[in-house]
A tleap script that builds the chain and sets N, CA, C and O, in Angstrom:
source leaprc.protein.ff14SB
mol = sequence {
  NARG GLY ILE VAL GLN GLY GLY LYS SER LEU
  ALA LYS LYS MET ASN ALA SER VAL MET MET
  VAL SER SER LEU THR LYS GLU ALA HIE ARG
  SER LYS ASP GLY LEU LEU SER THR LEU ARG
  ASP SER GLY ALA ILE GLU TYR GLU GLY ASP
  VAL VAL MET PHE LEU ASP TRP GLU THR GLU
  THR GLU THR LYS ALA GLY VAL THR ALA LYS
  LEU MET ILE GLU LYS ASN ARG ASN GLY PRO
  LYS GLY THR ILE MET LEU THR PHE LEU LYS
  GLU TYR CYS ARG PHE GLU PRO ALA ALA GLN
  HIE GLY ARG ILE ASP CPHE
}
set mol.1.N position { 86.896 82.205 101.248 }
set mol.1.CA position { 87.206 83.615 100.984 }
set mol.1.C position { 86.910 83.945 99.538 }
set mol.1.O position { 87.161 83.147 98.635 }
set mol.2.N position { 86.382 85.110 99.340 }
set mol.2.CA position { 86.023 85.536 98.005 }
set mol.2.C position { 87.177 86.208 97.278 }
set mol.2.O position { 88.242 86.445 97.847 }
set mol.3.N position { 86.943 86.502 96.032 }
set mol.3.CA position { 87.953 87.130 95.185 }
set mol.3.C position { 88.333 88.508 95.710 }
set mol.3.O position { 89.513 88.859 95.731 }
set mol.4.N position { 87.354 89.282 96.130 }
set mol.4.CA position { 87.626 90.638 96.610 }
set mol.4.C position { 88.486 90.600 97.871 }
set mol.4.O position { 89.462 91.342 97.980 }
set mol.5.N position { 88.129 89.742 98.821 }
set mol.5.CA position { 88.910 89.637 100.047 }
set mol.5.C position { 90.320 89.137 99.749 }
set mol.5.O position { 91.287 89.590 100.360 }
set mol.6.N position { 90.431 88.199 98.806 }
set mol.6.CA position { 91.749 87.696 98.404 }
set mol.6.C position { 92.606 88.785 97.788 }
set mol.6.O position { 93.807 88.855 98.050 }
set mol.7.N position { 92.000 89.639 96.968 }
set mol.7.CA position { 92.735 90.749 96.362 }
set mol.7.C position { 93.222 91.737 97.398 }
set mol.7.O position { 94.340 92.242 97.304 }
set mol.8.N position { 92.381 92.016 98.393 }
set mol.8.CA position { 92.774 92.943 99.458 }
set mol.8.C position { 93.901 92.341 100.303 }
set mol.8.O position { 94.837 93.048 100.676 }
set mol.9.N position { 93.819 91.047 100.608 }
set mol.9.CA position { 94.891 90.372 101.358 }
set mol.9.C position { 96.208 90.396 100.590 }
set mol.9.O position { 97.270 90.632 101.166 }
set mol.10.N position { 96.128 90.151 99.285 }
set mol.10.CA position { 97.319 90.184 98.443 }
set mol.10.C position { 97.954 91.577 98.450 }
set mol.10.O position { 99.175 91.704 98.533 }
set mol.11.N position { 97.134 92.607 98.363 }
set mol.11.CA position { 97.639 93.978 98.375 }
set mol.11.C position { 98.384 94.275 99.669 }
set mol.11.O position { 99.453 94.885 99.649 }
set mol.12.N position { 97.819 93.845 100.791 }
set mol.12.CA position { 98.476 94.073 102.090 }
set mol.12.C position { 99.780 93.289 102.186 }
set mol.12.O position { 100.800 93.815 102.631 }
set mol.13.N position { 99.739 92.026 101.764 }
set mol.13.CA position { 100.919 91.162 101.854 }
set mol.13.C position { 102.057 91.685 100.979 }
set mol.13.O position { 103.216 91.661 101.392 }
set mol.14.N position { 101.735 92.155 99.777 }
set mol.14.CA position { 102.751 92.622 98.834 }
set mol.14.C position { 103.066 94.111 98.997 }
set mol.14.O position { 103.968 94.632 98.341 }
set mol.15.N position { 102.317 94.795 99.875 }
set mol.15.CA position { 102.450 96.238 100.054 }
set mol.15.C position { 102.361 96.950 98.704 }
set mol.15.O position { 103.209 97.769 98.346 }
set mol.16.N position { 101.311 96.608 97.979 }
set mol.16.CA position { 101.113 97.161 96.633 }
set mol.16.C position { 99.623 97.394 96.394 }
set mol.16.O position { 98.773 96.874 97.116 }
set mol.17.N position { 99.334 98.170 95.388 }
set mol.17.CA position { 97.946 98.394 94.996 }
set mol.17.C position { 97.473 97.256 94.107 }
set mol.17.O position { 98.236 96.734 93.293 }
set mol.18.N position { 96.233 96.880 94.262 }
set mol.18.CA position { 95.618 95.855 93.422 }
set mol.18.C position { 94.364 96.467 92.821 }
set mol.18.O position { 93.525 97.013 93.538 }
set mol.19.N position { 94.240 96.377 91.514 }
set mol.19.CA position { 93.066 96.900 90.830 }
set mol.19.C position { 92.209 95.730 90.374 }
set mol.19.O position { 92.700 94.785 89.757 }
set mol.20.N position { 90.924 95.809 90.688 }
set mol.20.CA position { 89.993 94.776 90.264 }
set mol.20.C position { 88.950 95.423 89.365 }
set mol.20.O position { 88.583 96.580 89.570 }
set mol.21.N position { 88.479 94.693 88.383 }
set mol.21.CA position { 87.508 95.203 87.423 }
set mol.21.C position { 86.217 94.415 87.587 }
set mol.21.O position { 86.238 93.195 87.753 }
set mol.22.N position { 85.103 95.117 87.542 }
set mol.22.CA position { 83.795 94.485 87.678 }
set mol.22.C position { 82.863 95.055 86.622 }
set mol.22.O position { 83.053 96.171 86.141 }
set mol.23.N position { 81.866 94.279 86.275 }
set mol.23.CA position { 80.855 94.784 85.341 }
set mol.23.C position { 79.718 95.415 86.129 }
set mol.23.O position { 79.560 95.171 87.326 }
set mol.24.N position { 78.935 96.227 85.441 }
set mol.24.CA position { 77.768 96.856 86.043 }
set mol.24.C position { 76.515 96.122 85.607 }
set mol.24.O position { 76.522 95.413 84.601 }
set mol.25.N position { 75.451 96.287 86.353 }
set mol.25.CA position { 74.177 95.715 85.935 }
set mol.25.C position { 73.657 96.514 84.737 }
set mol.25.O position { 74.154 97.602 84.446 }
set mol.26.N position { 72.675 95.976 84.062 }
set mol.26.CA position { 72.110 96.659 82.897 }
set mol.26.C position { 71.406 97.950 83.280 }
set mol.26.O position { 71.190 98.806 82.422 }
set mol.27.N position { 71.050 98.107 84.525 }
set mol.27.CA position { 70.316 99.278 85.004 }
set mol.27.C position { 71.239 100.412 85.448 }
set mol.27.O position { 70.763 101.379 86.044 }
set mol.28.N position { 72.520 100.326 85.183 }
set mol.28.CA position { 73.499 101.280 85.717 }
set mol.28.C position { 73.150 102.728 85.422 }
set mol.28.O position { 73.225 103.566 86.320 }
set mol.29.N position { 72.772 103.048 84.198 }
set mol.29.CA position { 72.509 104.433 83.841 }
set mol.29.C position { 71.136 104.914 84.293 }
set mol.29.O position { 70.843 106.108 84.230 }
set mol.30.N position { 70.301 103.996 84.746 }
set mol.30.CA position { 68.962 104.377 85.204 }
set mol.30.C position { 68.827 104.352 86.723 }
set mol.30.O position { 67.786 104.739 87.254 }
set mol.31.N position { 69.851 103.908 87.422 }
set mol.31.CA position { 69.767 103.746 88.863 }
set mol.31.C position { 69.688 105.086 89.586 }
set mol.31.O position { 70.444 106.014 89.299 }
set mol.32.N position { 68.764 105.161 90.521 }
set mol.32.CA position { 68.625 106.359 91.362 }
set mol.32.C position { 69.391 106.180 92.667 }
set mol.32.O position { 69.529 107.130 93.437 }
set mol.33.N position { 69.894 104.963 92.928 }
set mol.33.CA position { 70.587 104.661 94.185 }
set mol.33.C position { 72.091 104.912 94.108 }
set mol.33.O position { 72.793 104.685 95.092 }
set mol.34.N position { 72.594 105.367 92.988 }
set mol.34.CA position { 74.024 105.608 92.845 }
set mol.34.C position { 74.718 104.462 92.145 }
set mol.34.O position { 74.178 103.360 92.041 }
set mol.35.N position { 75.910 104.727 91.672 }
set mol.35.CA position { 76.643 103.729 90.899 }
set mol.35.C position { 77.120 102.545 91.720 }
set mol.35.O position { 77.220 101.440 91.187 }
set mol.36.N position { 77.419 102.736 93.004 }
set mol.36.CA position { 77.891 101.614 93.813 }
set mol.36.C position { 76.882 100.472 93.842 }
set mol.36.O position { 77.266 99.303 93.878 }
set mol.37.N position { 75.602 100.803 93.826 }
set mol.37.CA position { 74.578 99.760 93.886 }
set mol.37.C position { 74.439 99.001 92.574 }
set mol.37.O position { 73.762 97.974 92.535 }
set mol.38.N position { 75.065 99.480 91.492 }
set mol.38.CA position { 74.923 98.817 90.200 }
set mol.38.C position { 76.051 97.832 89.894 }
set mol.38.O position { 76.028 97.181 88.849 }
set mol.39.N position { 77.031 97.712 90.780 }
set mol.39.CA position { 78.089 96.728 90.579 }
set mol.39.C position { 77.515 95.329 90.733 }
set mol.39.O position { 76.708 95.084 91.630 }
set mol.40.N position { 77.921 94.416 89.873 }
set mol.40.CA position { 77.462 93.035 90.012 }
set mol.40.C position { 78.069 92.444 91.283 }
set mol.40.O position { 79.265 92.591 91.535 }
set mol.41.N position { 77.233 91.774 92.082 }
set mol.41.CA position { 77.685 91.170 93.337 }
set mol.41.C position { 78.498 92.179 94.142 }
set mol.41.O position { 79.604 91.885 94.595 }
set mol.42.N position { 77.933 93.372 94.310 }
set mol.42.CA position { 78.693 94.502 94.821 }
set mol.42.C position { 78.924 94.519 96.322 }
set mol.42.O position { 79.727 95.323 96.796 }
set mol.43.N position { 78.265 93.681 97.079 }
set mol.43.CA position { 78.422 93.723 98.529 }
set mol.43.C position { 79.869 93.716 98.972 }
set mol.43.O position { 80.279 94.567 99.761 }
set mol.44.N position { 80.645 92.774 98.481 }
set mol.44.CA position { 82.052 92.668 98.883 }
set mol.44.C position { 82.873 93.828 98.343 }
set mol.44.O position { 83.775 94.315 99.025 }
set mol.45.N position { 82.579 94.275 97.138 }
set mol.45.CA position { 83.338 95.377 96.544 }
set mol.45.C position { 83.090 96.664 97.328 }
set mol.45.O position { 84.030 97.392 97.647 }
set mol.46.N position { 81.838 96.938 97.635 }
set mol.46.CA position { 81.505 98.136 98.409 }
set mol.46.C position { 82.136 98.081 99.801 }
set mol.46.O position { 82.657 99.085 100.288 }
set mol.47.N position { 82.091 96.925 100.433 }
set mol.47.CA position { 82.589 96.783 101.799 }
set mol.47.C position { 84.111 96.802 101.866 }
set mol.47.O position { 84.680 97.532 102.678 }
set mol.48.N position { 84.774 96.023 101.037 }
set mol.48.CA position { 86.228 95.846 101.106 }
set mol.48.C position { 87.024 96.916 100.371 }
set mol.48.O position { 88.147 97.232 100.762 }
set mol.49.N position { 86.453 97.475 99.313 }
set mol.49.CA position { 87.207 98.410 98.491 }
set mol.49.C position { 87.569 99.683 99.224 }
set mol.49.O position { 86.718 100.285 99.878 }
set mol.50.N position { 88.821 100.101 99.125 }
set mol.50.CA position { 89.250 101.373 99.698 }
set mol.50.C position { 88.884 102.514 98.760 }
set mol.50.O position { 88.484 103.591 99.202 }
set mol.51.N position { 89.024 102.269 97.459 }
set mol.51.CA position { 88.652 103.246 96.443 }
set mol.51.C position { 87.831 102.513 95.387 }
set mol.51.O position { 88.250 101.472 94.882 }
set mol.52.N position { 86.664 103.057 95.055 }
set mol.52.CA position { 85.827 102.482 93.999 }
set mol.52.C position { 85.601 103.574 92.966 }
set mol.52.O position { 85.065 104.638 93.275 }
set mol.53.N position { 86.020 103.295 91.729 }
set mol.53.CA position { 85.915 104.271 90.647 }
set mol.53.C position { 85.165 103.670 89.468 }
set mol.53.O position { 85.156 102.455 89.268 }
set mol.54.N position { 84.539 104.543 88.695 }
set mol.54.CA position { 83.828 104.144 87.486 }
set mol.54.C position { 84.378 104.968 86.332 }
set mol.54.O position { 84.609 106.169 86.471 }
set mol.55.N position { 84.587 104.324 85.201 }
set mol.55.CA position { 85.072 104.998 84.004 }
set mol.55.C position { 83.959 104.990 82.980 }
set mol.55.O position { 83.392 103.939 82.677 }
set mol.56.N position { 83.641 106.165 82.440 }
set mol.56.CA position { 82.549 106.284 81.475 }
set mol.56.C position { 83.001 107.158 80.326 }
set mol.56.O position { 83.503 108.262 80.535 }
set mol.57.N position { 82.821 106.662 79.106 }
set mol.57.CA position { 83.107 107.505 77.954 }
set mol.57.C position { 82.184 107.144 76.817 }
set mol.57.O position { 81.687 106.022 76.718 }
set mol.58.N position { 81.969 108.115 75.969 }
set mol.58.CA position { 81.110 107.958 74.804 }
set mol.58.C position { 81.964 108.188 73.566 }
set mol.58.O position { 82.679 109.186 73.486 }
set mol.59.N position { 81.899 107.293 72.618 }
set mol.59.CA position { 82.722 107.453 71.414 }
set mol.59.C position { 82.316 108.666 70.604 }
set mol.59.O position { 83.121 109.184 69.830 }
set mol.60.N position { 81.074 109.136 70.764 }
set mol.60.CA position { 80.667 110.313 70.002 }
set mol.60.C position { 81.257 111.606 70.570 }
set mol.60.O position { 81.110 112.665 69.960 }
set mol.61.N position { 81.926 111.535 71.731 }
set mol.61.CA position { 82.571 112.723 72.285 }
set mol.61.C position { 84.017 112.834 71.810 }
set mol.61.O position { 84.807 113.587 72.381 }
set mol.62.N position { 84.360 112.084 70.766 }
set mol.62.CA position { 85.740 112.106 70.273 }
set mol.62.C position { 86.091 113.479 69.700 }
set mol.62.O position { 85.340 114.061 68.917 }
set mol.63.N position { 87.246 113.971 70.112 }
set mol.63.CA position { 87.755 115.245 69.619 }
set mol.63.C position { 89.053 114.976 68.874 }
set mol.63.O position { 89.464 113.825 68.721 }
set mol.64.N position { 89.686 116.029 68.419 }
set mol.64.CA position { 90.976 115.879 67.738 }
set mol.64.C position { 92.007 115.226 68.666 }
set mol.64.O position { 92.834 114.426 68.228 }
set mol.65.N position { 91.942 115.581 69.955 }
set mol.65.CA position { 92.893 115.040 70.929 }
set mol.65.C position { 92.609 113.583 71.277 }
set mol.65.O position { 93.542 112.820 71.529 }
set mol.66.N position { 91.347 113.187 71.295 }
set mol.66.CA position { 90.982 111.825 71.677 }
set mol.66.C position { 89.552 111.772 72.171 }
set mol.66.O position { 88.759 112.674 71.901 }
set mol.67.N position { 89.223 110.713 72.895 }
set mol.67.CA position { 87.871 110.511 73.412 }
set mol.67.C position { 87.806 111.053 74.838 }
set mol.67.O position { 88.633 110.703 75.680 }
set mol.68.N position { 86.817 111.911 75.106 }
set mol.68.CA position { 86.639 112.453 76.452 }
set mol.68.C position { 86.002 111.394 77.335 }
set mol.68.O position { 85.061 110.713 76.927 }
set mol.69.N position { 86.522 111.260 78.547 }
set mol.69.CA position { 86.008 110.268 79.488 }
set mol.69.C position { 85.886 110.894 80.872 }
set mol.69.O position { 86.539 111.889 81.184 }
set mol.70.N position { 85.025 110.282 81.699 }
set mol.70.CA position { 84.883 110.707 83.085 }
set mol.70.C position { 85.335 109.565 83.983 }
set mol.70.O position { 84.914 108.422 83.805 }
set mol.71.N position { 86.196 109.878 84.951 }
set mol.71.CA position { 86.575 108.935 85.988 }
set mol.71.C position { 85.863 109.406 87.248 }
set mol.71.O position { 86.209 110.441 87.817 }
set mol.72.N position { 84.863 108.638 87.682 }
set mol.72.CA position { 84.041 109.023 88.827 }
set mol.72.C position { 84.485 108.247 90.052 }
set mol.72.O position { 84.380 107.021 90.087 }
set mol.73.N position { 84.979 108.951 91.052 }
set mol.73.CA position { 85.412 108.328 92.299 }
set mol.73.C position { 84.205 108.346 93.231 }
set mol.73.O position { 83.830 109.396 93.754 }
set mol.74.N position { 83.598 107.175 93.435 }
set mol.74.CA position { 82.366 107.057 94.206 }
set mol.74.C position { 82.622 106.690 95.661 }
set mol.74.O position { 81.782 106.948 96.523 }
set mol.75.N position { 83.778 106.088 95.942 }
set mol.75.CA position { 84.141 105.746 97.319 }
set mol.75.C position { 85.641 105.963 97.459 }
set mol.75.O position { 86.420 105.550 96.600 }
set mol.76.N position { 86.038 106.613 98.548 }
set mol.76.CA position { 87.459 106.858 98.800 }
set mol.76.C position { 87.646 106.950 100.308 }
set mol.76.O position { 87.347 107.977 100.916 }
set mol.77.N position { 88.142 105.871 100.908 }
set mol.77.CA position { 88.294 105.839 102.367 }
set mol.77.C position { 89.243 106.923 102.881 }
set mol.77.O position { 89.028 107.460 103.967 }
set mol.78.N position { 90.277 107.250 102.127 }
set mol.78.CA position { 91.309 108.164 102.612 }
set mol.78.C position { 91.376 109.473 101.840 }
set mol.78.O position { 92.405 110.150 101.857 }
set mol.79.N position { 90.312 109.831 101.177 }
set mol.79.CA position { 90.350 111.069 100.412 }
set mol.79.C position { 88.990 111.452 99.883 }
set mol.79.O position { 87.983 110.820 100.204 }
set mol.80.N position { 88.965 112.487 99.071 }
set mol.80.CA position { 87.684 112.991 98.558 }
set mol.80.C position { 87.116 112.141 97.422 }
set mol.80.O position { 87.823 111.359 96.786 }
set mol.81.N position { 85.824 112.321 97.192 }
set mol.81.CA position { 85.148 111.725 96.048 }
set mol.81.C position { 84.964 112.823 95.018 }
set mol.81.O position { 85.026 114.005 95.356 }
set mol.82.N position { 84.741 112.452 93.773 }
set mol.82.CA position { 84.500 113.450 92.743 }
set mol.82.C position { 84.708 112.878 91.356 }
set mol.82.O position { 84.777 111.663 91.172 }
set mol.83.N position { 84.808 113.770 90.382 }
set mol.83.CA position { 84.940 113.377 88.984 }
set mol.83.C position { 86.177 114.015 88.379 }
set mol.83.O position { 86.460 115.189 88.615 }
set mol.84.N position { 86.907 113.240 87.604 }
set mol.84.CA position { 88.079 113.732 86.894 }
set mol.84.C position { 87.799 113.563 85.406 }
set mol.84.O position { 87.490 112.461 84.951 }
set mol.85.N position { 87.905 114.640 84.654 }
set mol.85.CA position { 87.721 114.571 83.209 }
set mol.85.C position { 89.045 114.140 82.575 }
set mol.85.O position { 90.101 114.690 82.886 }
set mol.86.N position { 88.973 113.150 81.685 }
set mol.86.CA position { 90.158 112.594 81.038 }
set mol.86.C position { 89.990 112.593 79.526 }
set mol.86.O position { 88.879 112.719 79.010 }
set mol.87.N position { 91.096 112.452 78.834 }
set mol.87.CA position { 91.087 112.226 77.395 }
set mol.87.C position { 91.812 110.914 77.148 }
set mol.87.O position { 92.930 110.717 77.625 }
set mol.88.N position { 91.170 110.007 76.395 }
set mol.88.CA position { 91.805 108.744 76.038 }
set mol.88.C position { 92.544 108.937 74.725 }
set mol.88.O position { 91.943 109.275 73.705 }
set mol.89.N position { 93.847 108.722 74.759 }
set mol.89.CA position { 94.689 108.855 73.567 }
set mol.89.C position { 94.872 107.475 72.958 }
set mol.89.O position { 95.667 106.670 73.443 }
set mol.90.N position { 94.129 107.212 71.891 }
set mol.90.CA position { 94.143 105.881 71.270 }
set mol.90.C position { 95.532 105.434 70.837 }
set mol.90.O position { 95.929 104.291 71.067 }
set mol.91.N position { 96.272 106.356 70.202 }
set mol.91.CA position { 97.573 105.964 69.655 }
set mol.91.C position { 98.564 105.535 70.726 }
set mol.91.O position { 99.518 104.816 70.430 }
set mol.92.N position { 98.350 105.970 71.983 }
set mol.92.CA position { 99.238 105.578 73.082 }
set mol.92.C position { 98.557 104.635 74.066 }
set mol.92.O position { 99.192 104.132 74.993 }
set mol.93.N position { 97.266 104.399 73.862 }
set mol.93.CA position { 96.462 103.541 74.735 }
set mol.93.C position { 96.592 103.976 76.206 }
set mol.93.O position { 96.901 103.171 77.084 }
set mol.94.N position { 96.345 105.282 76.446 }
set mol.94.CA position { 96.424 105.789 77.811 }
set mol.94.C position { 95.468 106.971 77.999 }
set mol.94.O position { 95.013 107.595 77.041 }
set mol.95.N position { 95.187 107.248 79.268 }
set mol.95.CA position { 94.355 108.385 79.648 }
set mol.95.C position { 95.240 109.496 80.176 }
set mol.95.O position { 96.239 109.243 80.850 }
set mol.96.N position { 94.864 110.736 79.865 }
set mol.96.CA position { 95.530 111.915 80.405 }
set mol.96.C position { 94.453 112.896 80.841 }
set mol.96.O position { 93.322 112.828 80.359 }
set mol.97.N position { 94.795 113.820 81.757 }
set mol.97.CA position { 93.793 114.830 82.123 }
set mol.97.C position { 93.317 115.573 80.877 }
set mol.97.O position { 94.125 115.934 80.021 }
set mol.98.N position { 92.020 115.799 80.776 }
set mol.98.CA position { 91.474 116.521 79.629 }
set mol.98.C position { 92.032 117.942 79.634 }
set mol.98.O position { 92.103 118.579 80.685 }
set mol.99.N position { 92.424 118.435 78.471 }
set mol.99.CA position { 93.051 119.751 78.360 }
set mol.99.C position { 92.185 120.845 78.964 }
set mol.99.O position { 92.687 121.693 79.702 }
set mol.100.N position { 90.907 120.839 78.667 }
set mol.100.CA position { 90.037 121.890 79.171 }
set mol.100.C position { 89.570 121.621 80.594 }
set mol.100.O position { 89.025 122.517 81.239 }
set mol.101.N position { 89.771 120.412 81.094 }
set mol.101.CA position { 89.361 120.050 82.460 }
set mol.101.C position { 90.530 119.416 83.201 }
set mol.101.O position { 90.355 118.369 83.824 }
set mol.102.N position { 91.700 120.008 83.153 }
set mol.102.CA position { 92.889 119.412 83.735 }
set mol.102.C position { 92.950 119.491 85.252 }
set mol.102.O position { 94.041 119.542 85.821 }
set mol.103.N position { 91.796 119.502 85.921 }
set mol.103.CA position { 91.763 119.542 87.366 }
set mol.103.C position { 90.724 118.554 87.877 }
set mol.103.O position { 89.880 118.070 87.123 }
set mol.104.N position { 90.799 118.271 89.148 }
set mol.104.CA position { 89.827 117.374 89.776 }
set mol.104.C position { 88.718 118.227 90.350 }
set mol.104.O position { 88.991 119.190 91.067 }
set mol.105.N position { 87.473 117.896 90.051 }
set mol.105.CA position { 86.321 118.639 90.574 }
set mol.105.C position { 85.742 117.910 91.764 }
set mol.105.O position { 84.970 116.966 91.600 }
set mol.106.N position { 86.113 118.345 92.983 }
set mol.106.CA position { 85.576 117.727 94.188 }
set mol.106.C position { 84.650 118.688 94.878 }
set mol.106.O position { 84.087 118.360 95.923 }
savepdb mol mol.pdb
quit
């Protein structure tokens, strides 16, 4: 059994959410096939994952409030896909909805 399947089994057994982190291939920003295809060893992640999200931010988008980031929901078995604009607050080490984009765009 692989790591992804083990994580999903653990989530079911513990009745809890399990978050797994993966790296992207170097071609992630150039891919025409979508972000799911750029996950390293993505077969199991694409197949087993109930929700697959990507977080992207650029340090040059830093504002007074913090760094603007995009949370892209590329797969969601039980809900919609879309993008959520966030602000990363360095001093608290957390993300919050971006003030000007405090809604989910689906």
